[in-house]
């Protein structure tokens, strides 16, 4: 009897040992990505996520010279960072495009769509800057029935991402509410990891992620609870998760604000959550969204910038004077402070890029003796949409209100002395809804 028991134990241990060897022998899989992050003149970031520990390498070659292959440094993914790897291509040449592949544990991962990145083009002083275009949008909801409100699905028409790709933008700027955290997500790292992975798991996003560069800011639904502010108990985790999952060029040490350039334009990516006073907290003053440190950084950056066009991206509408929802007009002291600084510095060709509102519109502020300021609100991508029927906005440019799912395109082109900006809105099928051409103030 004892011999039979011992024999069974030996067989069980042997089975477990063999099973463990087989499990370890299996190659890790790609569960999210590749996603192109920032692009500079000499460096490009590619983001990937595996399903277990793995050794990941980026292989790339110039399209015009495919025989010369280059490799990134190897990165070992682990559970502490969600098995995420940020791979750096640092042997690129300005203005060149590259095909690339992802190698996991030495095995090339087969791709079902194009995988191409680019290094930005160089232009010297006195030369014509390159033409470029970028897509933009906000409020991207992907349904998950188990955790969604019962009834009609809030998200839909994911094929909008195919339409965005068809416009061939150089990069895309995500203007917040990019993942829509649920109540089951925002109180744990596990929840954050789940939401990002679920959001990025739809097939329609993969081709766009793989061949268009991406930059992002956040709004409340990427941060935590609806209308979240500086009091959110998991804000440090939210910041960690955002910085881990997006490939912006750089971030502030506290908060997610930062900047990057493309051609002769500069982008200022703002953080409207980390330092925010609660919306309904009228007991303290002055109430803030940016906070003093971020405000000083923004003003100094705008004053220093030599860019032809300056784009300030922030989650909520800035110019709309209606003090409703989370418009900046609900924080009048800080809004006026920013506008005063812009006037005093005589900042030219300034465009706010905003989201949040579940409708699209172009706002224009023209004051005597001051440079015009634009606010291009683009929303929503795949979430629900609403029309501001009772909202009388005197700054709205006639014919620009869109109350259905849509995305925007911004194109910058022309010789150095003849630059122009074109704003366009497209519906989910890629059909143009409206178009505005804007010439820079000299």
Tab-separated table of C-alpha atoms in Angstrom, residues 309 311 349 351 362 364 366 372 374 376 397-400 409-415 417-425 432-441:
chain	number	residue	atom	x	y	z
A	309	UNK	CA	2.219	77.416	-35.017
A	311	UNK	CA	-0.710	74.043	-30.226
A	349	UNK	CA	-0.757	81.652	-34.136
A	351	UNK	CA	-4.393	77.034	-31.130
A	362	UNK	CA	-14.163	75.614	-33.589
A	364	UNK	CA	-12.319	81.910	-32.127
A	366	UNK	CA	-10.756	88.066	-31.464
A	372	UNK	CA	-6.593	85.841	-32.447
A	374	UNK	CA	-8.451	79.422	-31.656
A	376	UNK	CA	-10.419	73.366	-31.885
A	397	UNK	CA	-17.349	79.704	-35.720
A	398	UNK	CA	-20.498	79.315	-37.768
A	399	UNK	CA	-20.921	75.953	-39.435
A	400	UNK	CA	-18.417	74.071	-37.273
A	409	UNK	CA	-7.166	66.484	-39.205
A	410	UNK	CA	-4.715	69.380	-39.099
A	411	UNK	CA	-2.389	69.948	-42.056
A	412	UNK	CA	0.563	72.330	-42.146
A	413	UNK	CA	2.116	73.095	-45.523
A	414	UNK	CA	3.646	75.740	-47.772
A	415	UNK	CA	6.997	77.429	-48.204
A	417	UNK	CA	7.179	82.438	-45.929
A	418	UNK	CA	3.838	81.033	-47.095
A	419	UNK	CA	2.853	78.520	-44.428
A	420	UNK	CA	-0.805	77.702	-43.982
A	421	UNK	CA	-2.913	75.620	-41.653
A	422	UNK	CA	-5.930	73.564	-42.703
A	423	UNK	CA	-8.437	72.237	-40.157
A	424	UNK	CA	-10.805	69.462	-41.234
A	425	UNK	CA	-13.490	67.357	-39.609
A	432	UNK	CA	-15.346	65.533	-44.938
A	433	UNK	CA	-17.841	67.497	-42.817
A	434	UNK	CA	-16.148	70.904	-42.891
A	435	UNK	CA	-12.826	72.534	-43.723
A	436	UNK	CA	-11.166	75.800	-42.669
A	437	UNK	CA	-7.928	77.302	-43.970
A	438	UNK	CA	-5.984	79.624	-41.673
A	439	UNK	CA	-2.964	81.714	-42.613
A	440	UNK	CA	-0.435	82.546	-39.894
A	441	UNK	CA	-0.058	86.042	-38.493
